[in-house]
CSV table of C-alpha atoms in Angstrom, one decimal:
chain,number,residue,atom,x,y,z
A,1,MET,CA,11.3,35.2,-28.7
A,2,THR,CA,13.1,38.4,-29.8
A,3,ALA,CA,11.9,40.5,-32.6
A,4,ALA,CA,15.2,40.6,-34.5
A,5,LEU,CA,16.7,37.7,-36.3
A,6,GLU,CA,20.1,37.0,-37.8
A,7,VAL,CA,20.6,34.5,-40.6
A,8,LEU,CA,24.3,33.7,-41.0
A,9,PRO,CA,26.0,31.7,-43.8
A,10,VAL,CA,28.7,29.2,-42.7
A,11,PRO,CA,31.4,29.4,-45.3
A,12,GLY,CA,34.6,27.4,-45.5
A,13,LEU,CA,33.4,23.9,-45.2
A,14,PRO,CA,35.4,21.4,-47.4
A,15,GLU,CA,33.9,19.2,-50.1
A,16,ILE,CA,32.1,16.5,-48.1
A,17,GLU,CA,32.9,12.9,-48.6
A,18,ALA,CA,31.6,9.6,-47.2
A,19,GLY,CA,32.4,9.2,-43.5
A,20,ALA,CA,32.9,12.9,-42.9
A,21,ASP,CA,32.2,14.1,-39.3
A,22,LEU,CA,29.7,16.9,-40.1
A,23,GLY,CA,29.2,17.9,-36.5
A,24,ALA,CA,32.9,18.5,-36.0
A,25,LEU,CA,33.3,20.3,-39.3
A,26,ILE,CA,30.4,22.7,-38.6
A,27,ALA,CA,31.6,23.3,-35.0
A,28,LYS,CA,35.0,24.3,-36.3
A,29,ALA,CA,33.6,26.5,-39.0
A,30,VAL,CA,31.3,28.8,-36.9
A,31,ASP,CA,31.1,30.2,-33.4
A,32,LEU,CA,27.8,29.0,-32.1
A,33,LEU,CA,25.7,30.5,-29.3
A,34,PRO,CA,23.2,28.7,-27.1
A,35,GLY,CA,19.7,28.8,-28.8
A,36,ASP,CA,21.1,28.9,-32.4
A,37,VAL,CA,19.5,26.8,-35.0
A,38,LEU,CA,21.8,25.1,-37.5
A,39,VAL,CA,20.2,24.6,-40.9
A,40,VAL,CA,22.0,21.9,-42.9
A,41,THR,CA,21.4,21.1,-46.6
A,42,SER,CA,20.5,17.4,-46.9
A,43,LYS,CA,23.0,17.0,-49.8
A,44,ILE,CA,26.0,17.2,-47.6
A,45,VAL,CA,24.4,14.9,-45.1
A,46,SER,CA,23.7,12.4,-47.8
A,47,LYS,CA,27.3,12.6,-49.0
A,48,ALA,CA,28.7,12.1,-45.5
A,49,GLU,CA,26.4,9.1,-45.0
A,50,GLY,CA,27.4,7.5,-48.3
A,51,ARG,CA,24.0,8.0,-50.0
A,52,LEU,CA,25.6,8.5,-53.4
A,53,LEU,CA,25.0,6.2,-56.4
A,54,ARG,CA,27.1,5.9,-59.5
A,55,THR,CA,24.3,5.6,-62.1
A,56,GLU,CA,22.6,7.7,-64.7
A,57,ASP,CA,19.3,5.8,-64.6
A,58,LYS,CA,17.4,8.3,-62.4
A,59,ASP,CA,14.0,6.7,-63.3
A,60,ALA,CA,15.0,3.4,-61.8
A,61,VAL,CA,16.4,5.0,-58.7
A,62,VAL,CA,13.3,7.1,-58.2
A,63,ALA,CA,11.1,4.0,-58.6
A,64,ALA,CA,13.2,2.2,-55.9
A,65,GLU,CA,12.8,5.1,-53.5
A,66,THR,CA,9.1,5.5,-54.1
A,67,VAL,CA,6.4,4.1,-51.7
A,68,ARG,CA,3.4,5.7,-53.5
A,69,VAL,CA,2.9,7.7,-56.6
A,70,VAL,CA,0.9,10.8,-55.8
A,71,ALA,CA,0.7,12.4,-59.2
A,72,ARG,CA,2.3,11.9,-62.6
A,73,ARG,CA,2.3,14.2,-65.6
A,74,GLY,CA,4.7,13.5,-68.4
A,75,LYS,CA,8.2,12.9,-66.9
A,76,THR,CA,7.3,14.6,-63.7
A,77,ARG,CA,6.5,12.4,-60.7
A,78,ILE,CA,5.3,13.5,-57.3
A,79,VAL,CA,5.7,10.6,-54.9
A,80,GLN,CA,5.8,9.6,-51.3
A,81,ASN,CA,9.3,8.3,-50.5
A,82,ARG,CA,10.7,5.9,-48.0
A,83,GLN,CA,11.0,8.8,-45.4
A,84,GLY,CA,7.3,9.5,-45.7
A,85,LEU,CA,7.9,12.8,-47.6
A,86,VAL,CA,5.8,13.8,-50.6
A,87,MET,CA,8.0,15.5,-53.1
A,88,ALA,CA,9.2,15.4,-56.7
A,89,ALA,CA,11.3,12.4,-57.8
A,90,ALA,CA,11.5,11.0,-54.2
A,91,GLY,CA,14.2,13.6,-53.5
A,92,VAL,CA,16.7,11.9,-55.8
A,93,ASP,CA,19.0,14.6,-57.1
A,94,ALA,CA,21.6,15.0,-59.8
A,95,SER,CA,22.7,18.5,-58.8
A,96,ASN,CA,25.7,19.4,-56.7
A,97,THR,CA,27.2,16.0,-57.4
A,98,ALA,CA,29.6,14.7,-60.0
A,99,PRO,CA,28.3,13.8,-63.5
A,100,GLY,CA,27.1,10.1,-63.6
A,101,THR,CA,26.1,10.1,-59.9
A,102,LEU,CA,22.9,10.6,-58.0
A,103,LEU,CA,22.2,11.6,-54.4
A,104,LEU,CA,19.6,10.0,-52.3
A,105,LEU,CA,18.1,11.6,-49.2
A,106,PRO,CA,19.4,10.5,-45.9
A,107,LEU,CA,17.9,7.3,-44.7
A,108,ASP,CA,16.6,8.9,-41.5
A,109,PRO,CA,17.0,12.7,-41.6
A,110,ASP,CA,15.8,13.0,-38.0
A,111,ALA,CA,18.5,10.6,-36.8
A,112,SER,CA,21.0,12.6,-38.9
A,113,ALA,CA,19.9,15.9,-37.2
A,114,ARG,CA,20.2,14.2,-33.7
A,115,ALA,CA,23.8,13.0,-34.5
A,116,ILE,CA,24.9,16.5,-35.6
A,117,ARG,CA,23.4,18.1,-32.6
A,118,ALA,CA,25.0,15.7,-30.2
A,119,ARG,CA,28.4,16.1,-31.8
A,120,VAL,CA,28.2,19.9,-31.7
A,121,ARG,CA,27.2,19.8,-28.0
A,122,GLU,CA,30.0,17.4,-27.3
A,123,LEU,CA,32.6,19.6,-28.9
A,124,THR,CA,31.3,23.1,-27.9
A,125,GLY,CA,29.0,22.6,-25.0
A,126,ARG,CA,26.4,24.6,-26.8
A,127,GLN,CA,22.7,23.6,-26.9
A,128,VAL,CA,21.6,24.2,-30.4
A,129,GLY,CA,18.8,23.0,-32.7
A,130,VAL,CA,19.5,21.3,-36.0
A,131,LEU,CA,17.3,21.1,-39.1
A,132,ILE,CA,18.1,19.1,-42.2
A,133,THR,CA,16.5,20.7,-45.3
A,134,ASP,CA,15.7,20.0,-48.9
A,135,THR,CA,14.0,21.8,-51.7
A,136,PHE,CA,10.3,21.3,-52.3
A,137,GLY,CA,7.7,22.6,-54.8
A,138,ARG,CA,4.3,23.5,-53.3
A,139,PRO,CA,0.8,22.9,-54.5
A,140,TRP,CA,-0.9,26.0,-55.9
A,141,ARG,CA,2.3,28.0,-55.8
A,142,ASN,CA,5.1,28.5,-58.4
A,143,GLY,CA,8.7,28.4,-57.3
A,144,LEU,CA,10.7,26.2,-54.9
A,145,THR,CA,11.6,26.7,-51.3
A,146,ASP,CA,13.6,24.8,-48.7
A,147,VAL,CA,11.7,22.9,-46.0
A,148,ALA,CA,12.7,20.8,-43.0
A,149,ILE,CA,13.0,17.1,-43.6
A,150,GLY,CA,14.8,16.3,-40.4
A,151,ALA,CA,14.9,18.0,-37.0
A,152,ALA,CA,16.4,17.7,-33.6
A,153,GLY,CA,15.9,20.1,-30.7
A,154,VAL,CA,13.6,22.3,-32.6
A,155,ALA,CA,9.9,22.9,-31.9
A,156,VAL,CA,8.8,22.3,-35.5
A,157,LEU,CA,5.3,23.6,-35.0
A,158,GLU,CA,3.9,26.5,-33.0
A,159,ASP,CA,0.3,26.1,-32.1
A,160,HIS,CA,-1.6,29.4,-31.8
A,161,ARG,CA,-5.0,27.9,-31.3
A,162,GLY,CA,-6.8,29.3,-28.3
A,163,ARG,CA,-4.8,32.5,-28.4
A,164,VAL,CA,-6.3,35.9,-29.1
A,165,ASP,CA,-5.3,38.3,-31.9
A,166,SER,CA,-5.0,42.0,-31.5
A,167,HIS,CA,-8.7,42.5,-32.1
A,168,GLY,CA,-9.7,39.9,-29.4
A,169,ASN,CA,-10.6,37.2,-31.9
A,170,GLU,CA,-9.7,33.7,-30.7
A,171,LEU,CA,-7.5,31.8,-33.2
A,172,ALA,CA,-9.0,28.5,-34.1
A,173,LEU,CA,-6.9,27.1,-36.9
A,174,THR,CA,-3.4,28.7,-36.9
A,175,VAL,CA,-0.5,26.4,-36.4
A,176,THR,CA,2.8,27.8,-37.8
A,177,ALA,CA,5.3,25.5,-39.4
A,178,THR,CA,8.3,27.1,-37.6
A,179,ALA,CA,10.8,24.5,-38.9
A,180,ASP,CA,9.9,25.2,-42.5
A,181,GLU,CA,10.0,29.0,-42.0
A,182,LEU,CA,13.5,28.6,-40.5
A,183,ALA,CA,14.6,26.4,-43.4
A,184,ALA,CA,13.3,28.9,-46.0
A,185,ALA,CA,15.0,31.8,-44.2
A,186,ALA,CA,18.3,30.0,-44.1
A,187,ASP,CA,18.1,29.2,-47.8
A,188,LEU,CA,18.3,32.9,-48.6
A,189,VAL,CA,21.9,33.0,-47.5
A,190,LYS,CA,22.8,29.4,-48.5
A,191,GLY,CA,21.5,29.7,-52.1
A,192,LYS,CA,21.3,26.9,-54.7
A,193,ALA,CA,24.7,27.5,-56.3
A,194,SER,CA,26.8,29.4,-53.7
A,195,GLY,CA,28.5,26.3,-52.3
A,196,ILE,CA,27.4,27.2,-48.8
A,197,PRO,CA,25.4,24.3,-47.4
A,198,VAL,CA,25.0,25.4,-43.8
A,199,ALA,CA,23.5,28.5,-42.2
A,200,VAL,CA,22.8,29.6,-38.6
A,201,VAL,CA,19.5,31.2,-37.6
A,202,ARG,CA,20.1,33.3,-34.4
A,203,GLY,CA,17.6,35.2,-32.3
A,204,LEU,CA,14.9,32.5,-31.8
A,205,PRO,CA,16.0,30.8,-28.6
A,206,GLY,CA,12.5,29.8,-27.8
A,207,ALA,CA,12.4,27.6,-30.9
A,208,VAL,CA,15.2,25.4,-29.4
A,209,THR,CA,14.1,22.6,-27.0
A,210,GLU,CA,16.0,20.7,-24.4
A,211,GLU,CA,15.0,17.4,-25.7
A,212,ASP,CA,15.7,16.2,-29.3
A,213,GLY,CA,11.9,15.8,-29.8
A,214,ASP,CA,10.0,13.7,-32.3
A,215,GLY,CA,11.6,15.2,-35.4
A,216,ILE,CA,9.5,16.3,-38.3
A,217,ARG,CA,6.7,13.7,-37.7
A,218,ARG,CA,4.2,16.4,-36.7
A,219,LEU,CA,4.8,18.3,-40.0
A,220,ILE,CA,3.6,15.4,-42.1
A,221,ARG,CA,-0.2,15.6,-42.5
A,222,PRO,CA,-2.0,12.4,-41.4
A,223,VAL,CA,-3.6,10.5,-44.3
A,224,GLU,CA,-7.1,11.0,-42.8
A,225,ASP,CA,-6.6,14.8,-42.9
A,226,ASP,CA,-5.0,14.9,-46.4
A,227,MET,CA,-7.6,16.3,-48.8
A,228,PHE,CA,-5.1,16.3,-51.7
A,229,ARG,CA,-3.4,12.9,-51.2
A,230,LEU,CA,-3.5,12.1,-54.9
A,231,GLY,CA,-3.4,13.8,-58.3
A,232,THR,CA,-6.5,13.9,-60.4
A,233,SER,CA,-5.9,10.8,-62.5
A,234,GLU,CA,-4.4,8.9,-59.6
A,235,ALA,CA,-7.4,9.8,-57.4
A,236,LEU,CA,-9.8,8.5,-60.1
A,237,ARG,CA,-7.9,5.2,-60.4
A,238,ALA,CA,-7.8,4.9,-56.6
A,239,ALA,CA,-11.5,5.5,-56.4
A,240,VAL,CA,-12.2,2.9,-59.0
A,241,THR,CA,-9.9,0.4,-57.2
A,242,LEU,CA,-11.4,1.1,-53.8
A,243,ARG,CA,-15.0,1.1,-55.0
A,244,ARG,CA,-16.6,-2.2,-53.9
A,245,THR,CA,-19.8,-3.4,-52.3
A,246,VAL,CA,-20.2,-2.2,-48.7
A,247,ARG,CA,-22.8,-4.0,-46.6
A,248,GLU,CA,-22.4,-2.4,-43.2
A,249,PHE,CA,-22.8,1.3,-42.7
A,250,SER,CA,-22.3,3.6,-39.7
A,251,ASP,CA,-25.0,5.8,-38.3
A,252,GLN,CA,-23.4,8.9,-39.8
A,253,PRO,CA,-25.7,10.9,-42.0
A,254,VAL,CA,-25.0,11.3,-45.7
A,255,HIS,CA,-24.3,14.8,-46.9
A,256,GLY,CA,-26.9,15.6,-49.6
A,257,PRO,CA,-24.7,18.0,-51.6
A,258,ALA,CA,-22.1,15.2,-51.8
A,259,VAL,CA,-24.7,12.9,-53.5
A,260,ARG,CA,-25.6,15.7,-55.9
A,261,ARG,CA,-22.0,16.1,-56.8
A,262,ALA,CA,-21.9,12.4,-57.5
A,263,VAL,CA,-25.0,12.7,-59.6
A,264,ALA,CA,-23.3,15.5,-61.6
A,265,ALA,CA,-20.5,13.0,-62.4
A,266,ALA,CA,-23.1,10.3,-63.2
A,267,VAL,CA,-24.8,12.3,-65.9
A,268,THR,CA,-21.6,12.7,-67.8
A,269,ALA,CA,-21.9,9.1,-68.9
A,270,PRO,CA,-22.1,8.3,-72.6
A,271,ALA,CA,-25.6,7.9,-74.0
A,272,PRO,CA,-27.1,7.0,-77.4
A,273,HIS,CA,-28.5,9.6,-79.8
A,274,HIS,CA,-27.4,12.5,-77.6
A,275,THR,CA,-30.1,11.6,-75.1
A,276,THR,CA,-30.1,11.9,-71.3
A,277,PRO,CA,-31.6,8.5,-70.3
A,278,TRP,CA,-30.9,8.7,-66.6
A,279,ARG,CA,-33.0,9.8,-63.6
A,280,PHE,CA,-31.9,9.5,-60.0
A,281,VAL,CA,-34.4,9.3,-57.1
A,282,LEU,CA,-32.8,10.4,-53.9
A,283,LEU,CA,-34.4,8.9,-50.8
A,284,GLU,CA,-33.1,11.3,-48.1
A,285,THR,CA,-35.8,10.5,-45.4
A,286,ALA,CA,-36.2,7.4,-43.4
A,287,GLU,CA,-40.0,7.5,-44.1
A,288,ALA,CA,-39.4,7.4,-47.9
A,289,ARG,CA,-36.9,4.5,-47.6
A,290,THR,CA,-39.2,2.5,-45.3
A,291,ARG,CA,-42.2,3.0,-47.5
A,292,LEU,CA,-40.3,1.8,-50.6
A,293,LEU,CA,-38.6,-1.2,-48.9
A,294,ASP,CA,-41.8,-2.4,-47.1
A,295,ALA,CA,-43.7,-2.3,-50.5
A,296,MET,CA,-40.9,-4.2,-52.2
A,297,LEU,CA,-40.7,-6.8,-49.4
A,298,GLY,CA,-44.5,-7.4,-49.7
A,299,ALA,CA,-44.2,-7.9,-53.4
A,300,TRP,CA,-41.2,-10.2,-53.1
A,301,ARG,CA,-43.0,-12.3,-50.5
A,302,ARG,CA,-46.1,-12.6,-52.6
A,303,ASP,CA,-44.1,-13.7,-55.7
A,304,LEU,CA,-42.0,-16.3,-53.8
A,305,ARG,CA,-45.1,-17.8,-52.1
A,306,ASP,CA,-46.3,-18.7,-55.6
A,307,LEU,CA,-43.2,-20.9,-56.3
A,308,ASP,CA,-43.0,-24.5,-55.5
A,309,GLY,CA,-40.9,-25.4,-52.5
A,310,TRP,CA,-40.7,-21.9,-51.0
A,311,ASP,CA,-41.8,-22.0,-47.4
A,312,GLU,CA,-41.7,-19.0,-45.0
A,313,ALA,CA,-38.2,-19.8,-43.7
A,314,ARG,CA,-36.8,-20.0,-47.2
A,315,ILE,CA,-38.5,-16.7,-48.2
A,316,ALA,CA,-37.1,-15.0,-45.1
A,317,ARG,CA,-33.6,-16.1,-46.0
A,318,ARG,CA,-34.0,-14.9,-49.6
A,319,THR,CA,-35.5,-11.5,-48.7
A,320,ALA,CA,-32.9,-10.9,-46.0
A,321,ARG,CA,-30.4,-10.2,-48.8
A,322,GLY,CA,-32.2,-6.8,-49.2
A,323,ASP,CA,-31.4,-5.8,-45.6
A,324,VAL,CA,-28.3,-4.0,-46.8
A,325,LEU,CA,-30.8,-1.4,-48.2
A,326,ARG,CA,-32.5,-1.1,-44.8
A,327,ARG,CA,-29.2,-0.6,-43.0
A,328,ALA,CA,-28.1,2.2,-45.2
A,329,PRO,CA,-28.8,5.8,-44.2
A,330,TYR,CA,-29.4,6.9,-47.8
A,331,LEU,CA,-30.7,5.3,-51.0
A,332,VAL,CA,-30.4,6.3,-54.6
A,333,VAL,CA,-32.8,4.7,-57.1
A,334,PRO,CA,-31.4,5.1,-60.7
A,335,CYS,CA,-34.0,4.9,-63.4
A,336,LEU,CA,-33.9,4.4,-67.1
A,337,VAL,CA,-35.9,6.7,-69.4
A,338,THR,CA,-35.9,5.8,-73.0
A,339,GLU,CA,-37.2,9.0,-74.5
A,340,GLY,CA,-35.3,9.7,-77.7
A,341,ALA,CA,-35.0,6.0,-78.5
A,342,HIS,CA,-35.5,5.0,-82.1
A,343,ALA,CA,-38.6,3.0,-82.8
A,344,TYR,CA,-38.0,-0.3,-84.7
A,345,PRO,CA,-40.7,-2.5,-86.1
A,346,ASP,CA,-38.8,-5.7,-85.4
A,347,ALA,CA,-38.0,-7.2,-82.0
A,348,ARG,CA,-34.3,-7.8,-82.6
A,349,ARG,CA,-33.5,-4.1,-83.3
A,350,ALA,CA,-35.9,-2.9,-80.7
A,351,ALA,CA,-34.1,-5.1,-78.1
A,352,ALA,CA,-30.7,-3.8,-79.2
A,353,GLU,CA,-32.0,-0.2,-78.9
A,354,ARG,CA,-33.1,-0.8,-75.3
A,355,GLU,CA,-29.8,-2.5,-74.5
A,356,MET,CA,-27.9,0.7,-75.6
A,357,PHE,CA,-29.9,2.8,-73.1
A,358,THR,CA,-29.5,0.2,-70.4
A,359,VAL,CA,-25.7,0.2,-70.9
A,360,SER,CA,-25.7,4.0,-70.6
A,361,VAL,CA,-27.5,3.8,-67.2
A,362,GLY,CA,-24.9,1.2,-66.0
A,363,ALA,CA,-22.1,3.7,-67.0
A,364,ALA,CA,-23.9,6.5,-65.1
A,365,VAL,CA,-24.3,4.3,-62.0
A,366,GLN,CA,-20.6,3.4,-62.1
A,367,ASN,CA,-19.7,7.1,-62.3
A,368,LEU,CA,-22.1,7.8,-59.3
A,369,MET,CA,-20.5,5.1,-57.1
A,370,VAL,CA,-16.9,6.1,-58.0
A,371,ALA,CA,-17.7,9.7,-57.2
A,372,LEU,CA,-19.2,8.7,-53.9
A,373,THR,CA,-16.1,6.7,-53.1
A,374,GLY,CA,-14.1,9.8,-53.7
A,375,GLU,CA,-16.3,11.6,-51.2
A,376,GLY,CA,-15.5,8.9,-48.6
A,377,TYR,CA,-18.8,6.9,-48.9
A,378,GLY,CA,-19.4,3.2,-49.4
A,379,THR,CA,-22.0,1.9,-51.8
A,380,ALA,CA,-23.9,-1.3,-52.7
A,381,TRP,CA,-25.8,-1.6,-55.9
A,382,VAL,CA,-28.7,-4.0,-55.3
A,383,SER,CA,-30.9,-5.1,-58.3
A,384,SER,CA,-34.1,-5.8,-56.3
A,385,THR,CA,-36.1,-2.9,-57.6
A,386,MET,CA,-35.9,-4.4,-61.1
A,387,PHE,CA,-38.0,-7.3,-60.1
A,388,CYS,CA,-41.0,-5.2,-58.9
A,389,ARG,CA,-40.8,-2.0,-61.0
A,390,GLU,CA,-44.6,-1.2,-60.8
A,391,VAL,CA,-44.4,-1.5,-57.0
A,392,VAL,CA,-41.4,0.9,-56.9
A,393,ARG,CA,-43.1,3.4,-59.2
A,394,GLU,CA,-46.2,3.4,-57.1
A,395,ALA,CA,-44.3,3.7,-53.8
A,396,LEU,CA,-42.2,6.6,-55.0
A,397,GLU,CA,-44.9,8.1,-57.2
A,398,LEU,CA,-42.7,8.0,-60.3
A,399,PRO,CA,-43.8,8.6,-63.9
A,400,ALA,CA,-44.9,5.4,-65.8
A,401,ASP,CA,-41.9,5.6,-68.2
A,402,TRP,CA,-39.3,5.7,-65.4
A,403,ASP,CA,-37.7,2.2,-65.1
A,404,PRO,CA,-36.0,1.6,-61.7
A,405,MET,CA,-32.7,-0.1,-62.3
A,406,GLY,CA,-31.9,-1.3,-58.8
A,407,ALA,CA,-31.1,0.7,-55.7
A,408,VAL,CA,-27.7,2.1,-54.5
A,409,ALA,CA,-27.2,2.0,-50.7
A,410,VAL,CA,-25.0,4.9,-49.6
A,411,GLY,CA,-23.2,5.5,-46.3
A,412,ARG,CA,-20.0,5.6,-44.3
A,413,PRO,CA,-18.5,2.1,-44.2
A,414,VAL,CA,-18.2,0.6,-40.7
A,415,GLU,CA,-14.8,-0.7,-41.6
A,416,PRO,CA,-12.4,0.3,-44.4
A,417,PRO,CA,-12.4,-2.2,-47.3
A,418,ALA,CA,-9.9,-4.9,-47.2
A,419,ASP,CA,-7.0,-4.7,-49.5
A,420,ARG,CA,-7.7,-6.3,-52.8
A,421,PRO,CA,-4.9,-7.6,-55.1
A,422,GLU,CA,-4.6,-5.8,-58.4
A,423,ARG,CA,-6.4,-7.7,-61.1
A,424,ASP,CA,-4.4,-8.6,-64.2
A,425,PRO,CA,-6.3,-7.3,-67.3
A,426,GLU,CA,-4.8,-9.8,-69.7
A,427,PRO,CA,-7.3,-12.7,-69.1
A,428,PHE,CA,-10.0,-10.3,-70.1
A,429,VAL,CA,-8.4,-9.0,-73.3
A,430,LEU,CA,-8.6,-10.5,-76.8
A,431,THR,CA,-6.4,-8.8,-79.4
A,432,ARG,CA,-7.1,-9.1,-83.1
């Protein structure tokens, strides 16, 4: 690649209408050289492809173009649209179009770029690259910039990994979004209100490829690598929805600091009388988990043998339900501590007081499990420790006033949870 670049506006294009031959209009408006990159604003592509709607109901149109809401604040919606792009308002635009109309993005911007490239080559014999662009906001940064939403014949990414810098350091992470850099450079001469929708970037022949390529697919971060896939409230709702009982865990170890972050969320739960009635015992070693579970199993077997009709086979079936705890690489035992509880002389109010504290522990455990889901872990809250509290306290050497409230198995799920239909809240609501 050369060190010098030219970014040239392409003036003189007419107002674009449905059915316009963009490739021919651009080829007529500018003398192209082999290796040039044509940067075309998506709005004129949308107009040429008839992606204009006569309506003022932008909210309805945005909803129709949305696949997934990423974040919402007031009237602003960041969404993933039909093209797989994450952007404001699904790319639906009321600017640079007549009042009472809205422009949608091209149905397939990569296909649009390929069509323009093929038409230019047919008419001029020049091998050029083509980018279709649109305006995006960016996380953590103010201001808008143009990025590529469609590409043909352009190496959209340049991978520097494995190369060495001027100091001899091997580059391990650097992958440059060449297509987006070209889009932003071209926008400096196109502008937002200049009426110039096309620019040529000249001087980067190495960026232009012989084949059309895969378009912008490689620019879109895969879901599994996207740490910021949802906004804050959306991520919380997603974690609540995804949180469900997991019974099969992989052998991957659980990251202790992640559990402590979840405990930090747990202890924000509401509690009576400004108390802190929760304690969390973290069983991080296999030895501690085995000691607890063996002690509990012995207690369960002794109790069940005292019941009529319980033979060894039936006892084995019943106690096998606790195997989910043995299969988990990490256990959390939440405990109730009632210090700060009010003392009542009558049983009714004393029982209600304890229930208040018990409810608070339930809220804390829910917070814990939702936070762990956000960290990518699965959980199963099993109640078995509540049936042999003295045994648990002895096995874990807990204070006498710590009441074990079940055990939470934690680990990476072997399989992602199956989709679950959204539950209608109305059957559970009574209005007065």
